[in-house]
Short mmCIF file of C-alpha atoms in Angstrom, two decimals:
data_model
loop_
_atom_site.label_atom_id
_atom_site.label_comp_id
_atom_site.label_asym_id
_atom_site.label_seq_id
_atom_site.Cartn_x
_atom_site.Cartn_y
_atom_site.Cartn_z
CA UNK A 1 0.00 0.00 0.00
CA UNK A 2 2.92 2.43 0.87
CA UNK A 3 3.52 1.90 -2.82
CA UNK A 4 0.79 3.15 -4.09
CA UNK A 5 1.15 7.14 -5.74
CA UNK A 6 -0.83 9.88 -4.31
CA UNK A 7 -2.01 12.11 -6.33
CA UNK A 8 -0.65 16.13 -5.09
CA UNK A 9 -4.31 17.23 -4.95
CA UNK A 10 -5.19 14.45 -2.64
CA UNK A 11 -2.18 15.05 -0.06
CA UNK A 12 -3.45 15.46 3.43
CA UNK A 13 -3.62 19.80 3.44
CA UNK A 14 -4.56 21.54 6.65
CA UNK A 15 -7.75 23.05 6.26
CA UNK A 16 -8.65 24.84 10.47
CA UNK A 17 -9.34 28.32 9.87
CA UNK A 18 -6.78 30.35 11.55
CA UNK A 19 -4.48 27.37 11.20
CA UNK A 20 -0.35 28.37 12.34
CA UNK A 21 2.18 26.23 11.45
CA UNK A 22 3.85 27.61 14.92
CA UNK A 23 1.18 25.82 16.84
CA UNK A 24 2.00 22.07 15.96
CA UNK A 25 5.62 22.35 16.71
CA UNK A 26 6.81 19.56 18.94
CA UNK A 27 8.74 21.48 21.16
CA UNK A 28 6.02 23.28 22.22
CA UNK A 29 3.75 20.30 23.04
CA UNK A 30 6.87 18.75 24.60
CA UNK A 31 6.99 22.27 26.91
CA UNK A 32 2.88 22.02 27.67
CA UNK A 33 3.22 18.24 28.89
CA UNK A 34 6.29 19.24 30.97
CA UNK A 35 4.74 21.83 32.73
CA UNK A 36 1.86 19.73 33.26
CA UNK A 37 4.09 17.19 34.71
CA UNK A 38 5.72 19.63 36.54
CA UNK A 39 2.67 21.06 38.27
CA UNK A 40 1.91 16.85 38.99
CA UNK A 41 4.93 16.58 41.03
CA UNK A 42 4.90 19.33 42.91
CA UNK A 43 1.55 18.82 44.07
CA UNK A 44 2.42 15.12 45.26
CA UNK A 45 5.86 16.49 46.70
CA UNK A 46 2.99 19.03 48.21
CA UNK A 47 0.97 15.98 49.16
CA UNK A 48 3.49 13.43 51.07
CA UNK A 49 6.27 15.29 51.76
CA UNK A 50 5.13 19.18 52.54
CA UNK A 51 2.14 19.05 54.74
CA UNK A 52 3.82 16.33 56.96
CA UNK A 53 6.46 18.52 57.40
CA UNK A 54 4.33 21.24 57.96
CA UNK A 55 2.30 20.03 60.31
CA UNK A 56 5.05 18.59 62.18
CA UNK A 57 7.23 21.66 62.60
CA UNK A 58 3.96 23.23 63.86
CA UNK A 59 2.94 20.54 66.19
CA UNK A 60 0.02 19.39 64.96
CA UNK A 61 0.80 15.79 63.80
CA UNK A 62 -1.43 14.55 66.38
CA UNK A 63 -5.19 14.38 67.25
CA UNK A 64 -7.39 17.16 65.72
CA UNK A 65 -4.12 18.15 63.84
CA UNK A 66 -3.78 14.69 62.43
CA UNK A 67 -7.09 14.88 61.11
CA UNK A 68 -6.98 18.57 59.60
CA UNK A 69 -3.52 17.42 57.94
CA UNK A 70 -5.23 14.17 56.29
CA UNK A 71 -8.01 16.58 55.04
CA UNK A 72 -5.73 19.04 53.41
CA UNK A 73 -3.60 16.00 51.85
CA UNK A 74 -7.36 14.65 50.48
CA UNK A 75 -7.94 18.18 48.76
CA UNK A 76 -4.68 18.48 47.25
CA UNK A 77 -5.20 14.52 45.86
CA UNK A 78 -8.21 15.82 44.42
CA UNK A 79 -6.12 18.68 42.35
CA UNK A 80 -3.82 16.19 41.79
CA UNK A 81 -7.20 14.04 40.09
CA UNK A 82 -7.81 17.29 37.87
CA UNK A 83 -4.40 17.91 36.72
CA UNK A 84 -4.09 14.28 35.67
CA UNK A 85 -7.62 14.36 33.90
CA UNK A 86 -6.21 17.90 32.30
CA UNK A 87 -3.07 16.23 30.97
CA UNK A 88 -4.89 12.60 29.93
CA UNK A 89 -7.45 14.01 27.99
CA UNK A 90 -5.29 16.61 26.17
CA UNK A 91 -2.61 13.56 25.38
CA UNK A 92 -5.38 11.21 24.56
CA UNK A 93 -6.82 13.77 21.76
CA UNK A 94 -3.12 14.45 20.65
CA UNK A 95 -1.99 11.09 20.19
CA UNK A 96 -5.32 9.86 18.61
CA UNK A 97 -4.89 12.74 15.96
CA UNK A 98 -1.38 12.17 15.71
CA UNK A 99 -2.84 7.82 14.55
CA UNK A 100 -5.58 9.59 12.61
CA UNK A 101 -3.48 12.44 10.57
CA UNK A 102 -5.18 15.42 12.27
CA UNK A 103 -3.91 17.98 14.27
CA UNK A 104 -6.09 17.35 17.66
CA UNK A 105 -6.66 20.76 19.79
CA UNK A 106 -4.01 23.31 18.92
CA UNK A 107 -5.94 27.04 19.14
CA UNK A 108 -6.20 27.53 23.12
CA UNK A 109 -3.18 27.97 24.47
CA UNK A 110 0.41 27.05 23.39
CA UNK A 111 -0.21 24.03 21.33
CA UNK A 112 -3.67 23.55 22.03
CA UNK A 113 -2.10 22.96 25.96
CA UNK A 114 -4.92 24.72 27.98
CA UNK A 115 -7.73 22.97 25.66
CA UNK A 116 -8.98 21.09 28.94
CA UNK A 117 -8.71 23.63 31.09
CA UNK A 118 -11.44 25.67 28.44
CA UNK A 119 -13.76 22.63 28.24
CA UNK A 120 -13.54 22.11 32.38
CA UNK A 121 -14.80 25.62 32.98
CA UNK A 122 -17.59 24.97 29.77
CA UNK A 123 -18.56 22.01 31.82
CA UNK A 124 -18.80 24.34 35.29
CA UNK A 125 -20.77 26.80 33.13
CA UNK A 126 -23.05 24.06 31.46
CA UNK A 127 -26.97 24.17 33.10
CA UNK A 128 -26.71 20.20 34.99
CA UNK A 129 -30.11 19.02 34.57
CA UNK A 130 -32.34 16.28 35.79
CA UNK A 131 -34.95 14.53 33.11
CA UNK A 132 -38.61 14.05 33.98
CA UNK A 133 -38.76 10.49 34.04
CA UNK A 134 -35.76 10.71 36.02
CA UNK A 135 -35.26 9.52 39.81
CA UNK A 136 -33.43 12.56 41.19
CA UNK A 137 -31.84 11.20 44.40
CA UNK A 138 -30.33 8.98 42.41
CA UNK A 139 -29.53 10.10 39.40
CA UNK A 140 -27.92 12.88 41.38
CA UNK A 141 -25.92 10.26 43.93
CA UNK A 142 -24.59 7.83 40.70
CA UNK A 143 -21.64 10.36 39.53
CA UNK A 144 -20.18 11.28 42.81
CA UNK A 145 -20.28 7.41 44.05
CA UNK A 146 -18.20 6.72 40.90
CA UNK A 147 -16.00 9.42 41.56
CA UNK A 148 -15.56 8.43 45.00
CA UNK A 149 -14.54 4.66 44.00
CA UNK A 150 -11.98 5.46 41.62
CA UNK A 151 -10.45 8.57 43.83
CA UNK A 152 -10.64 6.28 47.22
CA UNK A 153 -8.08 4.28 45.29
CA UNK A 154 -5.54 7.01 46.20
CA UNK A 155 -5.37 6.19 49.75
CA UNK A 156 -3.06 3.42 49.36
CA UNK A 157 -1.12 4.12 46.13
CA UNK A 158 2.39 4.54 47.45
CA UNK A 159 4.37 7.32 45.24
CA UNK A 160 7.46 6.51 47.52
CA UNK A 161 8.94 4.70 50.42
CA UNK A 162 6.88 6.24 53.11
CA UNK A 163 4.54 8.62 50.30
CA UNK A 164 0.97 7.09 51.35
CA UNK A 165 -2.25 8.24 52.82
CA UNK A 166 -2.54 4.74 54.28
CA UNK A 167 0.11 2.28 54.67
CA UNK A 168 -2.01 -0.33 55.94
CA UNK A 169 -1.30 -4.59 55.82
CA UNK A 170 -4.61 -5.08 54.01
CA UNK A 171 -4.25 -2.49 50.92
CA UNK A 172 -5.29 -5.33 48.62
CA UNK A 173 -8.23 -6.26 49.82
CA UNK A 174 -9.09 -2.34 50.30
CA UNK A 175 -8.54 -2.08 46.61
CA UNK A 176 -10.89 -5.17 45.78
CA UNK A 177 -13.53 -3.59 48.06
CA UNK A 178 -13.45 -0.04 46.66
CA UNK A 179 -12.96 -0.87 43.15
CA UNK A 180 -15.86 -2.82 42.77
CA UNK A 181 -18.30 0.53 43.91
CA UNK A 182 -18.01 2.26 40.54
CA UNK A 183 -19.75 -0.35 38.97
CA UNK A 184 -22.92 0.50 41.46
CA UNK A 185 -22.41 4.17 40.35
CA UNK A 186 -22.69 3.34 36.39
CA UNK A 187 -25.74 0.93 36.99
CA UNK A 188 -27.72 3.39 39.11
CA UNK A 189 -26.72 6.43 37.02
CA UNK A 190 -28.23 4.22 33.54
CA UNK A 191 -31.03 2.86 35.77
CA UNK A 192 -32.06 6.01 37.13
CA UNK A 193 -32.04 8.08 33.67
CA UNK A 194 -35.53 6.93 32.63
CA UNK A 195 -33.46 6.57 29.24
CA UNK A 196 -34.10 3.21 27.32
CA UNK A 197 -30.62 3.79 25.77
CA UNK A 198 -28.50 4.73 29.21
CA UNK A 199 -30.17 1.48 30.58
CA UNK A 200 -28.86 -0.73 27.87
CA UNK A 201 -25.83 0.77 28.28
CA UNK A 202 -25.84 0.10 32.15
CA UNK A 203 -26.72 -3.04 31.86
CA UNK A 204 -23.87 -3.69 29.48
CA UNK A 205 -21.31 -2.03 31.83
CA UNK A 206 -22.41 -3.58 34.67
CA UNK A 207 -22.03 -7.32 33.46
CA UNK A 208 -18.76 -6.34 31.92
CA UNK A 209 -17.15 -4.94 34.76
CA UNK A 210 -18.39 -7.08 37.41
CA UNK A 211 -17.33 -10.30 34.36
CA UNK A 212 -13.52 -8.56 34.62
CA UNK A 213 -13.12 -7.85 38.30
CA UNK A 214 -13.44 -11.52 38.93
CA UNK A 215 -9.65 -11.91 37.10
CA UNK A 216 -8.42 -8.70 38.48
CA UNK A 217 -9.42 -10.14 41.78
CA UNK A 218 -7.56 -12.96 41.27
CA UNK A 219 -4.48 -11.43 39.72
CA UNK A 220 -4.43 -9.09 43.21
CA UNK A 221 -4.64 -12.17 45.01
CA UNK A 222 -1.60 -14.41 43.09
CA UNK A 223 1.03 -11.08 43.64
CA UNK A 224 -0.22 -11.18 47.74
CA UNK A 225 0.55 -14.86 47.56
CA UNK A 226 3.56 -14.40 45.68
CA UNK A 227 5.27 -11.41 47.95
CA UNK A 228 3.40 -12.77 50.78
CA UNK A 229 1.83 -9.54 51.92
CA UNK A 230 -1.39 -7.90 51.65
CA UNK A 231 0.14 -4.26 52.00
CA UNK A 232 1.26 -2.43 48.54
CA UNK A 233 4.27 -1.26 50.15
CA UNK A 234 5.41 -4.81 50.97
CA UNK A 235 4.57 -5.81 47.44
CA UNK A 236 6.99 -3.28 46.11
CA UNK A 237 9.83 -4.06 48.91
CA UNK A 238 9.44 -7.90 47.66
CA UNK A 239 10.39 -6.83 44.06
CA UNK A 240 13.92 -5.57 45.42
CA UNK A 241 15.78 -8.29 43.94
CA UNK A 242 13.31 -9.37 40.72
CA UNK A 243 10.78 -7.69 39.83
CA UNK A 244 7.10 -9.59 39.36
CA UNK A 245 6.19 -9.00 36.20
CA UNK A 246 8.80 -12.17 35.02
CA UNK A 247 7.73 -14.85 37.67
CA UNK A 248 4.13 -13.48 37.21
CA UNK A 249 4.26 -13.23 33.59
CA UNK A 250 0.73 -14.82 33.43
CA UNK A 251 -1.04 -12.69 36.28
CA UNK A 252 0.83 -9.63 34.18
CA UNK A 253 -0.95 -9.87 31.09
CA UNK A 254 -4.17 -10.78 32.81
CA UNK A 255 -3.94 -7.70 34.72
CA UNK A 256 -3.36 -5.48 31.44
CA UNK A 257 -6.39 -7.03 29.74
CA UNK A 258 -8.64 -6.79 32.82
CA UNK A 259 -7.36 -3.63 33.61
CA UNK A 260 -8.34 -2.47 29.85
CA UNK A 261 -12.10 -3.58 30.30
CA UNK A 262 -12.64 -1.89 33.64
CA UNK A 263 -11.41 1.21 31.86
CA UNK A 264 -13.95 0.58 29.23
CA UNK A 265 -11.78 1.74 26.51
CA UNK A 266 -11.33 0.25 23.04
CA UNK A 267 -11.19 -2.78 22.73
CA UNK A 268 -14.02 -2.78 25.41
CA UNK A 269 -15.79 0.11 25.27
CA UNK A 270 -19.16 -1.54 24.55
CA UNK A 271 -20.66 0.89 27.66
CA UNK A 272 -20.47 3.83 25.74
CA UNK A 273 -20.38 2.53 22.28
CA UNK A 274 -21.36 5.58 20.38
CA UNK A 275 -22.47 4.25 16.98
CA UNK A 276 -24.83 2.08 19.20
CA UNK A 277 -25.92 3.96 22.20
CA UNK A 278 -24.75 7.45 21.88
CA UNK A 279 -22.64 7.22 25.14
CA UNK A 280 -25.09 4.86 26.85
CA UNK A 281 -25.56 4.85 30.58
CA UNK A 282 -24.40 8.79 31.17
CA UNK A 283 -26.73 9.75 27.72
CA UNK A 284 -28.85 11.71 30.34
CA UNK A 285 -26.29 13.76 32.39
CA UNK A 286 -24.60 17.29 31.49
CA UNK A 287 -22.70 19.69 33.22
CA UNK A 288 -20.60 18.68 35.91
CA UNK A 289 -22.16 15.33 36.79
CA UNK A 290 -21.27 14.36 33.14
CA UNK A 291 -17.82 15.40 34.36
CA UNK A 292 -17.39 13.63 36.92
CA UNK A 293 -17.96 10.08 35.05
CA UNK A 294 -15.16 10.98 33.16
CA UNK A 295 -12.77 12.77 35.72
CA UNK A 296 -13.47 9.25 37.16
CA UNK A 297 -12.39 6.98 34.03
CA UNK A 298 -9.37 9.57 33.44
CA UNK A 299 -8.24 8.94 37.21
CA UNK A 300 -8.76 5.03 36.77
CA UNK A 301 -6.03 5.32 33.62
CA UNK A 302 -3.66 6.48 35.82
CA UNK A 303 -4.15 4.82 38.80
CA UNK A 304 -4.67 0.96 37.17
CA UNK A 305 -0.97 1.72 35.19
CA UNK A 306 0.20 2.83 38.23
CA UNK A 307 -1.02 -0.74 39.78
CA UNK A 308 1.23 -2.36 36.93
CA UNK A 309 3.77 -0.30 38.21
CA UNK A 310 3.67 -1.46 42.09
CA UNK A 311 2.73 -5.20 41.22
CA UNK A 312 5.11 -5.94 39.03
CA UNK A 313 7.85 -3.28 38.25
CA UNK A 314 9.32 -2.64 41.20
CA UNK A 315 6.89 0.57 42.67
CA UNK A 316 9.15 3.49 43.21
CA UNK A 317 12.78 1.49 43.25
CA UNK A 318 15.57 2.88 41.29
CA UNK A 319 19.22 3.74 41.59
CA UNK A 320 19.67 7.04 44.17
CA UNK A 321 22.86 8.32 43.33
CA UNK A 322 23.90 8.09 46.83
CA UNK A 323 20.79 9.81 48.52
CA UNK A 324 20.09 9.07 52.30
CA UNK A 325 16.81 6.87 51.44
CA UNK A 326 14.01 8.72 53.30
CA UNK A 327 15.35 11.68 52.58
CA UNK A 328 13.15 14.42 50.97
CA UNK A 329 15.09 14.29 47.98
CA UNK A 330 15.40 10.51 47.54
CA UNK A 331 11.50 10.79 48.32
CA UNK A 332 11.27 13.07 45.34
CA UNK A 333 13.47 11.37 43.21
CA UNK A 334 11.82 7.42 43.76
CA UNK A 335 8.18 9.32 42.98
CA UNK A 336 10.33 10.63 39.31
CA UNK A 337 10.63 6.43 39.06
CA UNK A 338 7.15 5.76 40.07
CA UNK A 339 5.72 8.11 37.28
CA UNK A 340 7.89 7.87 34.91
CA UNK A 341 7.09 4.05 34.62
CA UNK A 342 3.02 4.84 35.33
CA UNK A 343 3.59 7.18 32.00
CA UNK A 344 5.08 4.38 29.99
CA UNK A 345 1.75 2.30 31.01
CA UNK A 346 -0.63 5.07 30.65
CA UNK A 347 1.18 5.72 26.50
CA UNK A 348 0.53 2.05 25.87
CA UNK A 349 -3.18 2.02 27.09
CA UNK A 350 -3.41 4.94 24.73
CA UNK A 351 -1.69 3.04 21.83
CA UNK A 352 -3.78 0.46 22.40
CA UNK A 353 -7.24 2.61 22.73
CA UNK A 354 -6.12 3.79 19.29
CA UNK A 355 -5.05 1.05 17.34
CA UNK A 356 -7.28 -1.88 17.94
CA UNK A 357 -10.80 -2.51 16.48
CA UNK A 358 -13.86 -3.10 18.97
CA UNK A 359 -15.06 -6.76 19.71
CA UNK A 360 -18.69 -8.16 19.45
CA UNK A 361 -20.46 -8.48 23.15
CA UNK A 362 -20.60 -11.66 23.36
CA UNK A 363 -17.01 -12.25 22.22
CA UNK A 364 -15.99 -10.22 25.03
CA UNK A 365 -18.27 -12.12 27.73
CA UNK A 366 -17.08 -15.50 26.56
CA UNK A 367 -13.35 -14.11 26.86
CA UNK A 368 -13.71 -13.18 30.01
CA UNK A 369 -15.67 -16.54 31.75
CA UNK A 370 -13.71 -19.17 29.33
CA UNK A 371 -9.92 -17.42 29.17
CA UNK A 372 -10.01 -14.95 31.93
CA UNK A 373 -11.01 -16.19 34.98
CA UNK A 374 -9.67 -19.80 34.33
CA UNK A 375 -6.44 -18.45 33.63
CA UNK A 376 -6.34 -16.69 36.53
CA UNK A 377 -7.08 -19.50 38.45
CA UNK A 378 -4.24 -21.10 37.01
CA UNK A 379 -1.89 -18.45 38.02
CA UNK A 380 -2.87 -18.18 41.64
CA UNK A 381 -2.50 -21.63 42.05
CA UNK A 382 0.95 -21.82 40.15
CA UNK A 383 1.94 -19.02 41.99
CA UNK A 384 1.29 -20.62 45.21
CA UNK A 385 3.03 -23.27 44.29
CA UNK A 386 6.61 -21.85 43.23
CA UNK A 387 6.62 -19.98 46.54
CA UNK A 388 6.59 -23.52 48.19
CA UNK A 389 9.22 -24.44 46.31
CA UNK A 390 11.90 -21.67 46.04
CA UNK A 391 11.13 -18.84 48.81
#
């Protein structure tokens, strides 16, 4: 095909009113992402390492003080969930133009950088209204418990040895419990629309993310058995010598697929297929509890790369240069690590949301009950048994 002549007059030719040439240059999207980044990193230096300090030189890292110091940290996680959603978004509808040879947002801002940040105060702006036939309670309730489930997650994502909300010895079994709420907050938000399509849509999302926690379950499950702890930062500790994702090979491409359908991006986005359902169970919503469905999917594709990150590459580990660990600046520098390998993840879920066609329904069903959860099965069970026999 690459072979083929094209005639001049059928060369791809820009045709965005206004367009500048100055715009598209790389540099300058390379600049926008980097101060995004930047902005990321200070706000979780901000997060784990700032207010503890704070708080401490004050004296107020106990009691009441405790308490205001874990509320501040919550409210700068949630800027931390906006800035991500900012920066995934814009990357997603860069790269995807970049696959489908058009230019993506480039008129707000240097290289179409502050894009987001234009549609985030649209959404602010937008009337958020409730249909007829809708039930408001909970049609109001179904956005924020989404929300909640995927931000919760936070709590015991370690950015660094020591850089967690909540270190506790049962972090896995937190993340099994919370995870599993968003899909109550997508079937009560279709349900509750009075919308034929939204419920068709719910119904869909709800059997195919309740289908794929079942193997992401289980994957959780074989890396506790296999570092033999329930805590995350145990898990990444274990990984000091060899990192997971080579004895776990199995569990590791499990997880990638499972964590791909709980995203409900292609090749699994049959919840909002658009041809079908015109965005099916959040048809109904507008405004800012239409936003917060998706500030809730955008925090999920950070967060379940980040997972990949702490179950089977090694967390935040990497060489120090000779920095006291546990100082602030080896602190800083193992979070560089931690994101810099979540990125990777988060470009390859974006790759794949971009290259790969959509399956049929009931291929994806049948995937996940007769490949899935067997496999996964498997894996435990093998897992389980090579810890026997070397550790």
């Amino acid at each position: 095909m690459s072979q083929i002549p094209i005639p001049e007059d059928r060369h791809f030719r820009p045709r965005l009113l206004g367009y500048d040439p100055q715009k598209s240059r790389p540099w300058l999207e390379r600049t926008v992402y980097s101060a995004y980044v930047f902005v990321f990193w200070l706000i979780v230096i901000g997060t784990y390492a700032g207010v503890p300090a704070l708080f401490g030189a004050l004296g107020w890292d106990s009691g009441w003080g405790f308490v205001l110091m874990r509320a501040l940290q919550v409210v700068l996680l949630f800027l931390l969930s906006a800035v991500i959603a900012l920066l995934l978004i814009l990357l997603l509808r860069k790269y995807l133009g970049k696959v489908q040879e058009r230019y993506g947002p480039m008129h707000y801002g240097p290289a179409g950088g502050i894009q987001t940040v234009f549609d985030a105060l649209k959404l602010l702006a937008k009337e958020d209204f409730v249909p007829a036939a809708a039930d408001v309670l909970t049609f109001r309730l179904a956005p924020a418990i989404t929300f909640v489930a995927s931000f919760a997650m936070f709590a015991v994502v370690p950015f660094a040895s020591g850089w967690v909300l909540a270190d506790t010895n049962v972090g896995l079994i937190y993340l099994i419990a919370v995870s599993t709420l968003s899909a109550y907050g997508v079937l009560l938000g279709g349900v509750s629309s009075g919308n034929k399509w939204a419920l068709i849509g719910a119904l869909r999302a709800g059997a195919q993310m309740v289908s794929y926690e079942i193997p992401l379950a289980l994957v959780f499950l074989t890396v506790a058995v296999w570092s033999g702890t329930l805590s995350l930062g145990g898990i990444v500790d274990a990984q000091l010598g060899l990192w997971n994702f080579l004895p776990l090979a199995l569990p590791f491409v499990l997880y990638v697929i499972a964590s791909l359908a709980e995203l409900k991006h292609i090749p699994f986005d049959f919840p909002e297929a658009e041809s079908e359902l015109i965005a099916g169970y959040n048809v109904e919503y507008s405004g800012m509890s239409f936003a917060f469905f998706f500030l809730a999917e955008f925090v999920e594709l950070f967060l379940l790369p980040a997972l990949i990150v702490v179950f089977f590459f090694g967390g935040w580990h990497g060489p120090l240069f000779g920095l006291e660990p546990g100082s602030l600046a080896a602190g800083a520098l193992e979070s560089l690590y931690f994101t810099a390998k979540t990125a990777v993840w988060v470009w390859i879920f974006l790759w794949i949301r971009a290259t790969l066609p959509r399956y049929r329904d009931d291929q994806l069903m049948e995937f996940a009950w007769k490949a899935m959860i067997p496999l996964a099965l498997f894996g435990l069970v093998l897992a389980a048994y090579l810890r026997l026999i070397w550790r």
